[in-house]
PDB file of C-alpha atoms in Angstrom:
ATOM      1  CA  UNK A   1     129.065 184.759 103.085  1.00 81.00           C
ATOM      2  CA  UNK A   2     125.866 185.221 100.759  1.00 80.00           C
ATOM      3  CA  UNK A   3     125.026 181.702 100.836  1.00 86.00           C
ATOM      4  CA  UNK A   4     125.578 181.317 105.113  1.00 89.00           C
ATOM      5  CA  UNK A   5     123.055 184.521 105.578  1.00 85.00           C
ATOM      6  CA  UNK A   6     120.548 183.179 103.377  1.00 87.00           C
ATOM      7  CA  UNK A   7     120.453 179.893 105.223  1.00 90.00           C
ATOM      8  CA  UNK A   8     120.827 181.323 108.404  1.00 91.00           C
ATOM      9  CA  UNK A   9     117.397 184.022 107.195  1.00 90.00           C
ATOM     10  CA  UNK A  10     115.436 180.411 105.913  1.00 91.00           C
ATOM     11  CA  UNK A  11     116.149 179.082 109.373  1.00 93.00           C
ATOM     12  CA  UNK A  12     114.684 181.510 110.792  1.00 91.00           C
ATOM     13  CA  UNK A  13     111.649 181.762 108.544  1.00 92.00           C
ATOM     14  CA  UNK A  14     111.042 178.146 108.829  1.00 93.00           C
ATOM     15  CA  UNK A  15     111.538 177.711 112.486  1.00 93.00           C
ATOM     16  CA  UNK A  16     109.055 180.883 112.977  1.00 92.00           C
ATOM     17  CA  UNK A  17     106.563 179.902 111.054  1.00 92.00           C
ATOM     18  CA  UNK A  18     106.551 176.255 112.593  1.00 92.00           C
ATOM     19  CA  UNK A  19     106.035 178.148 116.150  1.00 89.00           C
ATOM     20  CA  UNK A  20     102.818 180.056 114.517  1.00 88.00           C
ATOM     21  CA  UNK A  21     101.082 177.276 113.199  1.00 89.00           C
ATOM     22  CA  UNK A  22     101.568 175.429 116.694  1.00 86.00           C
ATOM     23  CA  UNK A  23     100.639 178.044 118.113  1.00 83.00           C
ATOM     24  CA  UNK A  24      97.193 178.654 115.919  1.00 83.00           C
ATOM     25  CA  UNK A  25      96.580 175.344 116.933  1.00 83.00           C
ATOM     26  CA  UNK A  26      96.622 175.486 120.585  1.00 78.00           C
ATOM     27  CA  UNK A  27      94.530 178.711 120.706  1.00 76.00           C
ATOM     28  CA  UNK A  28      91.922 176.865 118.409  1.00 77.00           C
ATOM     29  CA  UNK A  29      92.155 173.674 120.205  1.00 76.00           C
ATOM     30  CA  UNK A  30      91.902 175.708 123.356  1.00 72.00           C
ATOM     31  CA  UNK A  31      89.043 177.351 122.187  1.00 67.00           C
ATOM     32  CA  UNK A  32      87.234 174.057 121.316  1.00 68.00           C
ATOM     33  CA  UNK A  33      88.106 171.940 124.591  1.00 67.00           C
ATOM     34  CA  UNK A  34      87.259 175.041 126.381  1.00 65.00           C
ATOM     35  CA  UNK A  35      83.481 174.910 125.321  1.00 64.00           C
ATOM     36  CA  UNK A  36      83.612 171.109 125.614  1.00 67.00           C
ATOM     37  CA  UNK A  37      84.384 171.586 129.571  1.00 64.00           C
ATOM     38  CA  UNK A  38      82.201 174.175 130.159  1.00 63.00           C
ATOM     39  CA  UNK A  39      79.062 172.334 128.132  1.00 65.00           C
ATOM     40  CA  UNK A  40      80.339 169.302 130.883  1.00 67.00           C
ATOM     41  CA  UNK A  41      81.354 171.495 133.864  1.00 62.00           C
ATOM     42  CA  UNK A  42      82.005 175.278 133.841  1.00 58.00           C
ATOM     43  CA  UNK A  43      84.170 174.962 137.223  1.00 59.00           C
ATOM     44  CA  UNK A  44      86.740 171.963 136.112  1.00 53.00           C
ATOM     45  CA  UNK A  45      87.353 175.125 132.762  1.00 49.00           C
ATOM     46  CA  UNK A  46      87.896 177.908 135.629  1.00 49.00           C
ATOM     47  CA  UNK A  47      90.422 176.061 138.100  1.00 45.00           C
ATOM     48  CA  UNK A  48      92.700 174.861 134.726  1.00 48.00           C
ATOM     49  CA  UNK A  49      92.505 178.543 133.132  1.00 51.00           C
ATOM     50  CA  UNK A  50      95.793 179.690 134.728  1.00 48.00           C
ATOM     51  CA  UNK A  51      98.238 176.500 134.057  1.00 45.00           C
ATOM     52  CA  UNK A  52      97.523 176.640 130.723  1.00 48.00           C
ATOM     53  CA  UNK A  53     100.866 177.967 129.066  1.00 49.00           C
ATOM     54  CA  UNK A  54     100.344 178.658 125.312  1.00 61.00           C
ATOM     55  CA  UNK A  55     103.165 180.098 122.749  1.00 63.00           C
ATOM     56  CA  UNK A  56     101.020 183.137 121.686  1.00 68.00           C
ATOM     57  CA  UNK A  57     100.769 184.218 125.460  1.00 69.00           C
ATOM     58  CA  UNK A  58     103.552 186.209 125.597  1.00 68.00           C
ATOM     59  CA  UNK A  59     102.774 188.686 122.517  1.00 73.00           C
ATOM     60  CA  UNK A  60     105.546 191.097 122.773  1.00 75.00           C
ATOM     61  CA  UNK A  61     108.563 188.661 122.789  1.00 80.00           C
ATOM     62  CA  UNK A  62     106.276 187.000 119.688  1.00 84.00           C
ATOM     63  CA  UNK A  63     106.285 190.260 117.891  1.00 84.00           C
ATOM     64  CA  UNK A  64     109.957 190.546 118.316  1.00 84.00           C
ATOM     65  CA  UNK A  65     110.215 187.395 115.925  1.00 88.00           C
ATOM     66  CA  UNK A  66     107.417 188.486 113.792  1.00 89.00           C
ATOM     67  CA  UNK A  67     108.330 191.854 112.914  1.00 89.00           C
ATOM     68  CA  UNK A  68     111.424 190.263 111.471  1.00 89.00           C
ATOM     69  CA  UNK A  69     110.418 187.223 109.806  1.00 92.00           C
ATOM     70  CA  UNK A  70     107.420 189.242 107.703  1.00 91.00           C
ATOM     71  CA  UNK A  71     109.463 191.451 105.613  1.00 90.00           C
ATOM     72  CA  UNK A  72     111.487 188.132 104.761  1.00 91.00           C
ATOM     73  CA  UNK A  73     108.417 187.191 103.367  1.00 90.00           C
ATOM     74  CA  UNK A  74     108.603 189.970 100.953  1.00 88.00           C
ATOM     75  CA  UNK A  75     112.130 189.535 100.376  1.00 88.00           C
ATOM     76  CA  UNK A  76     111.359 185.334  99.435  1.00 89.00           C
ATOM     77  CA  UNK A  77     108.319 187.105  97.499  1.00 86.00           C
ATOM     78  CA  UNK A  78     110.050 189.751  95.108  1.00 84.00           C
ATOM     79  CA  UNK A  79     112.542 186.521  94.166  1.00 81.00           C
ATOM     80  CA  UNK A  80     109.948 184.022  93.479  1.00 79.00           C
ATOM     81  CA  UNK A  81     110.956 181.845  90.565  1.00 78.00           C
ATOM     82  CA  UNK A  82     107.677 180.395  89.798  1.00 84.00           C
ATOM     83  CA  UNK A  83     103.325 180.075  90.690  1.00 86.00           C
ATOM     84  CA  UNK A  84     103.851 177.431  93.256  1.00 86.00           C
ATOM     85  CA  UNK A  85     106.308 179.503  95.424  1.00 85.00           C
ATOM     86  CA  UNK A  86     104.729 182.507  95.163  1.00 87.00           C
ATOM     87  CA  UNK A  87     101.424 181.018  96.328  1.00 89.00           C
ATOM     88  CA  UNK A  88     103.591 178.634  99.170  1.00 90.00           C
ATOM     89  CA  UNK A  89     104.908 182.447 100.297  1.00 89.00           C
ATOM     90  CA  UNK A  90     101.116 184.321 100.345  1.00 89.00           C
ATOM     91  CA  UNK A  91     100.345 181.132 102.790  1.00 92.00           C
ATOM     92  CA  UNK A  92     102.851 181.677 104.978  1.00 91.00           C
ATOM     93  CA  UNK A  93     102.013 185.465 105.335  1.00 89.00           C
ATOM     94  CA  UNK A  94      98.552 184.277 106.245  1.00 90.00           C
ATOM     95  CA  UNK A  95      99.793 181.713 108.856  1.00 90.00           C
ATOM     96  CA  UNK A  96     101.914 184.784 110.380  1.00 89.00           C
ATOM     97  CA  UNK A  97      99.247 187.150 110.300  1.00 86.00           C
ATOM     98  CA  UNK A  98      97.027 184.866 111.860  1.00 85.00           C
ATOM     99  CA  UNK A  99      98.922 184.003 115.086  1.00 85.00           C
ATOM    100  CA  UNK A 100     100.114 187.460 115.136  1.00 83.00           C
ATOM    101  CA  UNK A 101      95.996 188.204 115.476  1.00 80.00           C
ATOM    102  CA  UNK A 102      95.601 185.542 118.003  1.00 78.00           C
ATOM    103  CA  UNK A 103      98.354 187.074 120.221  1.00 75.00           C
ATOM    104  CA  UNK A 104      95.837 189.822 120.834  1.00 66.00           C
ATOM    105  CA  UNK A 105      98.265 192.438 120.542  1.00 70.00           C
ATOM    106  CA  UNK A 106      97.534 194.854 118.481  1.00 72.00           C
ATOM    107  CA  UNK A 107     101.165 196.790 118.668  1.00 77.00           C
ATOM    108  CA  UNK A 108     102.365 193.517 116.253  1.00 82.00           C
ATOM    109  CA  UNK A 109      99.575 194.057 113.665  1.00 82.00           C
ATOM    110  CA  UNK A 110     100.230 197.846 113.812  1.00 84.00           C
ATOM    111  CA  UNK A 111     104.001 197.153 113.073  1.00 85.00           C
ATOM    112  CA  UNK A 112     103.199 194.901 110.529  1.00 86.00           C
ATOM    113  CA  UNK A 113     101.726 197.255 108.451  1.00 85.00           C
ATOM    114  CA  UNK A 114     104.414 199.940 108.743  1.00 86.00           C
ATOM    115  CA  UNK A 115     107.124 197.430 107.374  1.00 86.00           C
ATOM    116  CA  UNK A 116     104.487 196.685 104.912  1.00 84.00           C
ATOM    117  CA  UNK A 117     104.695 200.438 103.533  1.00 83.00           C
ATOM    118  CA  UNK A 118     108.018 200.513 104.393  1.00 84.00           C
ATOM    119  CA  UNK A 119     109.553 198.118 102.839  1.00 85.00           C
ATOM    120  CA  UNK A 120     107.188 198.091  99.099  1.00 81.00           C
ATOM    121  CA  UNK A 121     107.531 202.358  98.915  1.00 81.00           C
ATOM    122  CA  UNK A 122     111.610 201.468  98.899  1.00 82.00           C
ATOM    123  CA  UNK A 123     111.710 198.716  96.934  1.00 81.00           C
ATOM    124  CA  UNK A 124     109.097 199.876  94.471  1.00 75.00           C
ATOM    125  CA  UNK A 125     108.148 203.233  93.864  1.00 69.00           C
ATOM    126  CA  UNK A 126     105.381 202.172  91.032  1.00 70.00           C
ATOM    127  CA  UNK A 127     104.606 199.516  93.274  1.00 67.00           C
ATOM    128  CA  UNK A 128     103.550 201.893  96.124  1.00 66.00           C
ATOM    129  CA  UNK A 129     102.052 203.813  93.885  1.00 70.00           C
ATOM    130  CA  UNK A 130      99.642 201.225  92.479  1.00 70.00           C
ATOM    131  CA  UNK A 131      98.798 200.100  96.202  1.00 68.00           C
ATOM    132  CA  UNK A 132      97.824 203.683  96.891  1.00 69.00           C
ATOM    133  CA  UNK A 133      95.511 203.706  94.002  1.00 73.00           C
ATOM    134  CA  UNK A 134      93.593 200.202  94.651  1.00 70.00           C
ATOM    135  CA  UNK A 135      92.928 201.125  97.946  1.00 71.00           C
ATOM    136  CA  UNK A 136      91.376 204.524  97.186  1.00 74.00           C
ATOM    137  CA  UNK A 137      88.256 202.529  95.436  1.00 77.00           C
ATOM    138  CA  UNK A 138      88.186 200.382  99.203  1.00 72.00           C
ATOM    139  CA  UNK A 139      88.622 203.969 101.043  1.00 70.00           C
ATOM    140  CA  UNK A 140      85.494 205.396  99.349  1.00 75.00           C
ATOM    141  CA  UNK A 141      83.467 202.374  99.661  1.00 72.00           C
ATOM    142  CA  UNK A 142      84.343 202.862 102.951  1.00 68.00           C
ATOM    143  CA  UNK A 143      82.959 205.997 103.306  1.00 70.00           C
ATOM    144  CA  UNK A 144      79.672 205.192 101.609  1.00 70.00           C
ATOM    145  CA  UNK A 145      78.864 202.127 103.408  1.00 66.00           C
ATOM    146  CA  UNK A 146      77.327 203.515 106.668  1.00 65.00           C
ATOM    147  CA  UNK A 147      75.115 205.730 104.141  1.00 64.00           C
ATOM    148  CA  UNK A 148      73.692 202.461 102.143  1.00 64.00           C
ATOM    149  CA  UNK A 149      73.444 200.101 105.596  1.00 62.00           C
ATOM    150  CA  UNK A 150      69.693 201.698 106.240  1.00 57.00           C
ATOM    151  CA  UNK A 151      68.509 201.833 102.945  1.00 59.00           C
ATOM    152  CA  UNK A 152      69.756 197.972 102.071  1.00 57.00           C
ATOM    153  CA  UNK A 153      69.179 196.538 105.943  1.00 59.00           C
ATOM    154  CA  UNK A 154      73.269 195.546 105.709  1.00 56.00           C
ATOM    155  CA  UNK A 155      74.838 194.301 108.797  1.00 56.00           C
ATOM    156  CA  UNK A 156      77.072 196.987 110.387  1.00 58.00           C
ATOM    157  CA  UNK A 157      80.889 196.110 110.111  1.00 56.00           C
ATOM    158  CA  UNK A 158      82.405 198.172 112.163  1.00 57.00           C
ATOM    159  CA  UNK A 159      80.067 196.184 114.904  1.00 57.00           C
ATOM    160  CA  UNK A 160      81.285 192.684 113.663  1.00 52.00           C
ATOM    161  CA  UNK A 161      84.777 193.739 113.863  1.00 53.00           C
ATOM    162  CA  UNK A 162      84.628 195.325 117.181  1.00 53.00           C
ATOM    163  CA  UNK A 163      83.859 191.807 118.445  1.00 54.00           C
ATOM    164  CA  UNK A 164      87.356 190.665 117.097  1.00 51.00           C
ATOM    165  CA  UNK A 165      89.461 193.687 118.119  1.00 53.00           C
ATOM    166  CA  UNK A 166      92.475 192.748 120.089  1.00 51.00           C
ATOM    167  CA  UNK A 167      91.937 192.926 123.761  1.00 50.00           C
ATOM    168  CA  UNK A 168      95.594 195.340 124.278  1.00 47.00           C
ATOM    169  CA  UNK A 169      94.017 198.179 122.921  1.00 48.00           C
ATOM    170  CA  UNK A 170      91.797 198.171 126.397  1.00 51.00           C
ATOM    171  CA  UNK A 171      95.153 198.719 128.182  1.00 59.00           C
ATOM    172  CA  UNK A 172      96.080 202.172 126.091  1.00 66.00           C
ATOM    173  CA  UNK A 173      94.686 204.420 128.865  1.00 69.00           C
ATOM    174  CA  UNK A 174      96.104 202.765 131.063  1.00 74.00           C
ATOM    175  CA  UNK A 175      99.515 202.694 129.183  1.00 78.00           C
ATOM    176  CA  UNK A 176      99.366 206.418 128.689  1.00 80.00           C
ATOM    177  CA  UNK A 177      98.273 207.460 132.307  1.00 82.00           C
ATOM    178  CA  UNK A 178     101.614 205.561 133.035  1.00 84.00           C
ATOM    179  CA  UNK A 179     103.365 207.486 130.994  1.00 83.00           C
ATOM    180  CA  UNK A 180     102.354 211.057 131.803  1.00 84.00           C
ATOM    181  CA  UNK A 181     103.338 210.226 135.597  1.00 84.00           C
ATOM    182  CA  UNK A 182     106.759 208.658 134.068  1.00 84.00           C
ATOM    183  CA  UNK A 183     108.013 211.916 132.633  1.00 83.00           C
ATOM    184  CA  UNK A 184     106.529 213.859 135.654  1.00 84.00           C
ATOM    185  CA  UNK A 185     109.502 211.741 137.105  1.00 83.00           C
ATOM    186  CA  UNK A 186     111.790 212.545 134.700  1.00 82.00           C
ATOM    187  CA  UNK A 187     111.005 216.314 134.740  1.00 81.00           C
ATOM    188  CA  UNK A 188     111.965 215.890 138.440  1.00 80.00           C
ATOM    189  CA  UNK A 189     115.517 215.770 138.260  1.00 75.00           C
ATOM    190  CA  UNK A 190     115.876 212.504 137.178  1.00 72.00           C
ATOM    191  CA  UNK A 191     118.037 213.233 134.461  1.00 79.00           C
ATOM    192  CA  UNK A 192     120.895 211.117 134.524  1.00 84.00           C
ATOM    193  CA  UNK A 193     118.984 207.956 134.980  1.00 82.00           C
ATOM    194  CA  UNK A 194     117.853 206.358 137.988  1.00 82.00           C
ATOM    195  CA  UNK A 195     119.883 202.606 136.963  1.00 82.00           C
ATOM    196  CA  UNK A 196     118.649 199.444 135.247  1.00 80.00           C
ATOM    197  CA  UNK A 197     115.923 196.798 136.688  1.00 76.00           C
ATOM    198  CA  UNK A 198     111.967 196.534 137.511  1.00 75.00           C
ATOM    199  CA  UNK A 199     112.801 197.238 141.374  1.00 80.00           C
ATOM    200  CA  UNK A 200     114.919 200.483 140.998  1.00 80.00           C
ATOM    201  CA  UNK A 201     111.861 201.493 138.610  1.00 81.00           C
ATOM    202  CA  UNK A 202     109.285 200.491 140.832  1.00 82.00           C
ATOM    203  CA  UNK A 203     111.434 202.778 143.592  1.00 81.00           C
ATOM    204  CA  UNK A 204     111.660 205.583 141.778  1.00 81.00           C
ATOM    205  CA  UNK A 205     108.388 205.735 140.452  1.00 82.00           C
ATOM    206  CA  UNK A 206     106.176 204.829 143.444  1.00 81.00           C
ATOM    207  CA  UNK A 207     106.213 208.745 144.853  1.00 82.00           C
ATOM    208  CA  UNK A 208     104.765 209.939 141.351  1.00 82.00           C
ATOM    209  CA  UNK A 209     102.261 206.965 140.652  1.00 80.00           C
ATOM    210  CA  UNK A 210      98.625 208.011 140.920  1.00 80.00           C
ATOM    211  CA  UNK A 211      95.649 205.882 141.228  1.00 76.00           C
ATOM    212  CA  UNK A 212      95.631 205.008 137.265  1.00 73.00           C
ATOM    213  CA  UNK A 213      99.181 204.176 136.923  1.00 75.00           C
ATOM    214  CA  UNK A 214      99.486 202.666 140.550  1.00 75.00           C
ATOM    215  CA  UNK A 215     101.968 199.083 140.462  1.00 75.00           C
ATOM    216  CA  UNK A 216     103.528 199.958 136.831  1.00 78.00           C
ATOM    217  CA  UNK A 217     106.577 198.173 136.765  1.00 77.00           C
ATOM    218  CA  UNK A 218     108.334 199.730 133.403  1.00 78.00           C
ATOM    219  CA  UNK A 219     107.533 202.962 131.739  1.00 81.00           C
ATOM    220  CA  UNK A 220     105.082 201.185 129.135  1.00 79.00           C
ATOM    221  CA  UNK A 221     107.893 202.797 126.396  1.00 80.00           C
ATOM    222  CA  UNK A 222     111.162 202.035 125.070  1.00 82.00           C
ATOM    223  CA  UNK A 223     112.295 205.632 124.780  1.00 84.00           C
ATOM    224  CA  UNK A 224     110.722 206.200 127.954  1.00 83.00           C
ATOM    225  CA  UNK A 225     112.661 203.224 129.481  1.00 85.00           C
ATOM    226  CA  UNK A 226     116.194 204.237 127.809  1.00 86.00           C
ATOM    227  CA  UNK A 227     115.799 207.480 129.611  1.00 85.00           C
ATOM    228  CA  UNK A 228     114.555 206.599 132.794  1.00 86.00           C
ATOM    229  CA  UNK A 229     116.919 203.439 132.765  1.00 86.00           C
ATOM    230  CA  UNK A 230     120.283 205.577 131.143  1.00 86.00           C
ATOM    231  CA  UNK A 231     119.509 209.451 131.453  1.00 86.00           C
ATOM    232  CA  UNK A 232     119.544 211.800 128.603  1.00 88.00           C
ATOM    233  CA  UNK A 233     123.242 210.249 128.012  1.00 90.00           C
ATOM    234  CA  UNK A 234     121.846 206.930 127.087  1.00 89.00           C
ATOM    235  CA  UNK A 235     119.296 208.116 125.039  1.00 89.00           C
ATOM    236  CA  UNK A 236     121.765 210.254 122.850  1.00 92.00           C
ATOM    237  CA  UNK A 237     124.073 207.161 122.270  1.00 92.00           C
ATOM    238  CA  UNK A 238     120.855 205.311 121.304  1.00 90.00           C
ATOM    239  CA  UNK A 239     120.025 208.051 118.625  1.00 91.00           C
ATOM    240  CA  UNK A 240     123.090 208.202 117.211  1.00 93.00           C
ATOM    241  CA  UNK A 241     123.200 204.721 116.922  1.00 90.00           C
ATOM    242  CA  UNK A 242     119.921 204.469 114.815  1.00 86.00           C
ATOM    243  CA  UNK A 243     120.845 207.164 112.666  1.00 89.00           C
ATOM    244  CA  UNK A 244     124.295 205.119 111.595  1.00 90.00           C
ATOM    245  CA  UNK A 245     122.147 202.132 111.469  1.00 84.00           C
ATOM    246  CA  UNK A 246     119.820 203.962 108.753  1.00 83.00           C
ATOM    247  CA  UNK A 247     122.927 205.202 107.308  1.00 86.00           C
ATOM    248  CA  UNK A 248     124.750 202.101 106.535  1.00 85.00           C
ATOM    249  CA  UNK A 249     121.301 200.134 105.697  1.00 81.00           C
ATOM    250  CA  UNK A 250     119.851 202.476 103.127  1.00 80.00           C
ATOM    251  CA  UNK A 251     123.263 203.262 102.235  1.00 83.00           C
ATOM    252  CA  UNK A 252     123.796 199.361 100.832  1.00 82.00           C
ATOM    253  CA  UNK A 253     120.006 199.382  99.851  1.00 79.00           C
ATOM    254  CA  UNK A 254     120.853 202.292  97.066  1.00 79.00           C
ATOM    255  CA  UNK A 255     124.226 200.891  96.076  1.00 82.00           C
ATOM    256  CA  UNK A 256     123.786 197.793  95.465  1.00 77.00           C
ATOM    257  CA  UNK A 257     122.486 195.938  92.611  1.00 77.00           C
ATOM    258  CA  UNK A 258     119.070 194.331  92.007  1.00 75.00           C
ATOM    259  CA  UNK A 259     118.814 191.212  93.188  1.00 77.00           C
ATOM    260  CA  UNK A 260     118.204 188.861  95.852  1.00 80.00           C
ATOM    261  CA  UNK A 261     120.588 190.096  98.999  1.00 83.00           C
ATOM    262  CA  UNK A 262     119.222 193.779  98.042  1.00 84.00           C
ATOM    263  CA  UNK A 263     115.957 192.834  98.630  1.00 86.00           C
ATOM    264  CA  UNK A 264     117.387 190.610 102.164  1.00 86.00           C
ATOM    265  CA  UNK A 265     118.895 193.680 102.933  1.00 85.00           C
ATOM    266  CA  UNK A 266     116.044 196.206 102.932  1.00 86.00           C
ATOM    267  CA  UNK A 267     114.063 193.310 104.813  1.00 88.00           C
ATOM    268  CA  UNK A 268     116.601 193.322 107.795  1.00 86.00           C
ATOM    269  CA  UNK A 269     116.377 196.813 107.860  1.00 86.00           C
ATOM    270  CA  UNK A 270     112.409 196.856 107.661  1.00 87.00           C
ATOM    271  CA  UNK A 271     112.826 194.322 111.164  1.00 86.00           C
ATOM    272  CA  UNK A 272     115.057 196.695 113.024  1.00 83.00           C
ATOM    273  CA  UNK A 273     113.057 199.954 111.806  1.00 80.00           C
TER     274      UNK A 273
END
């Protein structure tokens, strides 16, 4: 019923959200005991570095939750009923954002965005449209900044926020060396799939693995790991079941009326896209 999913969406909100501010809070108390120890003794911080488990560590199973708790956000947002709720919503984005920064994986901030776009173009075409034209003022500031840094002796942005970038994009080489030797693989008759599992990957793969992609134990893609998992076969049923997913989503999304499980609706979507 209408009333059991929206429960069952504020449960999941709630719980999420509860998870990132713990989570903030370990990194920062991490971060604080971790200068303490190494003020005291820098060897006691080195030995206890590894049996440390945090709930930010594991960013990708993190960004599962995230990418489908933030569009709720916008959902809860669009059917705000007054000031307070609409500034209690804004805070929660920020507590979100902020763990999904401390993760250090970029791929969730990336994703982020998309359902950002995503989800505001649908829902509001003027909306979109307004976004678009506030940020081309930013975009051109932008632009002109590195010109006016000499002349005005500004600190250099780009320099501060390099400090701050999340350390996954350091693995992107990496990443993509892996997957040049994956579909070297593939191209090599494996077809039809070579079956499911890390150790009939890792047997599979080890002939074509060169010195850059050496120990991979997945293909460092989804689509990549559909087809080396399932063949060409797999990957087919997996297309055919996004494009009925899109169908049926954006097919409720247009019919239905304005109003609180439309908006629910295209944020569900926005999580599986």
């Amino acid at each position: 019923s209408k009333e059991l999913l929206s429960s069952c969406l504020k449960v999941l909100t709630g719980s999420f959200l509860i998870l990132c501010m713990v989570g903030i809070w370990e990194s920062v108390y991490n971060g604080i005991s971790k200068r303490i120890i190494d003020s005291i003794n820098p060897s006691i911080s080195s030995l206890n570095e590894d049996n440390i488990l945090y709930i930010l560590d594991d960013g990708v199973v993190f960004g599962m939750f995230a990418v489908f708790v933030f569009p709720l956000l916008f959902a809860y947002l669009t059917n705000r009923k007054n000031v307070k709720s609409t500034v209690a919503i804004c805070l929660c984005g920020m507590v979100l954002i902020s763990a999904a920064w401390m993760c250090s994986h970029y791929e969730i901030i990336i994703a982020l965005i998309i359902e950002l776009v995503i989800f505001w173009f649908l829902f509001s075409h003027k909306t979109m449209t307004a976004v678009i034209f506030a940020a081309i003022p930013m975009g051109i500031a932008a632009m002109v900044y590195p010109y006016v840094l000499s002349f005005f002796g500004l600190p250099d942005i780009s320099v501060i926020l390099m400090k701050y970038v999340p350390a996954g994009i350091e693995n992107t080489e990496s990443s993509l060396c892996v997957m040049k030797d994956v579909l070297k693989m593939i191209s090599d008759g494996n077809m039809f799939g070579i079956g499911a599992g890390e150790q009939a990957f890792k047997l599979a793969f080890s002939p074509y693995a060169t010195a850059a992609s050496l120990g991979a134990e997945h293909p460092m893609s989804f689509v990549l790991q559909l087809l080396c998992w399932s063949g060409i076969f797999g990957l087919a049923a997996f297309a055919v079941f996004l494009i009925l997913l899109v169908k049926r989503s954006l097919g409720f999304f247009i019919t239905a009326e304005r109003g609180e499980l439309r908006s629910k609706a295209l944020a569900i979507f926005c999580g599986l896209v």
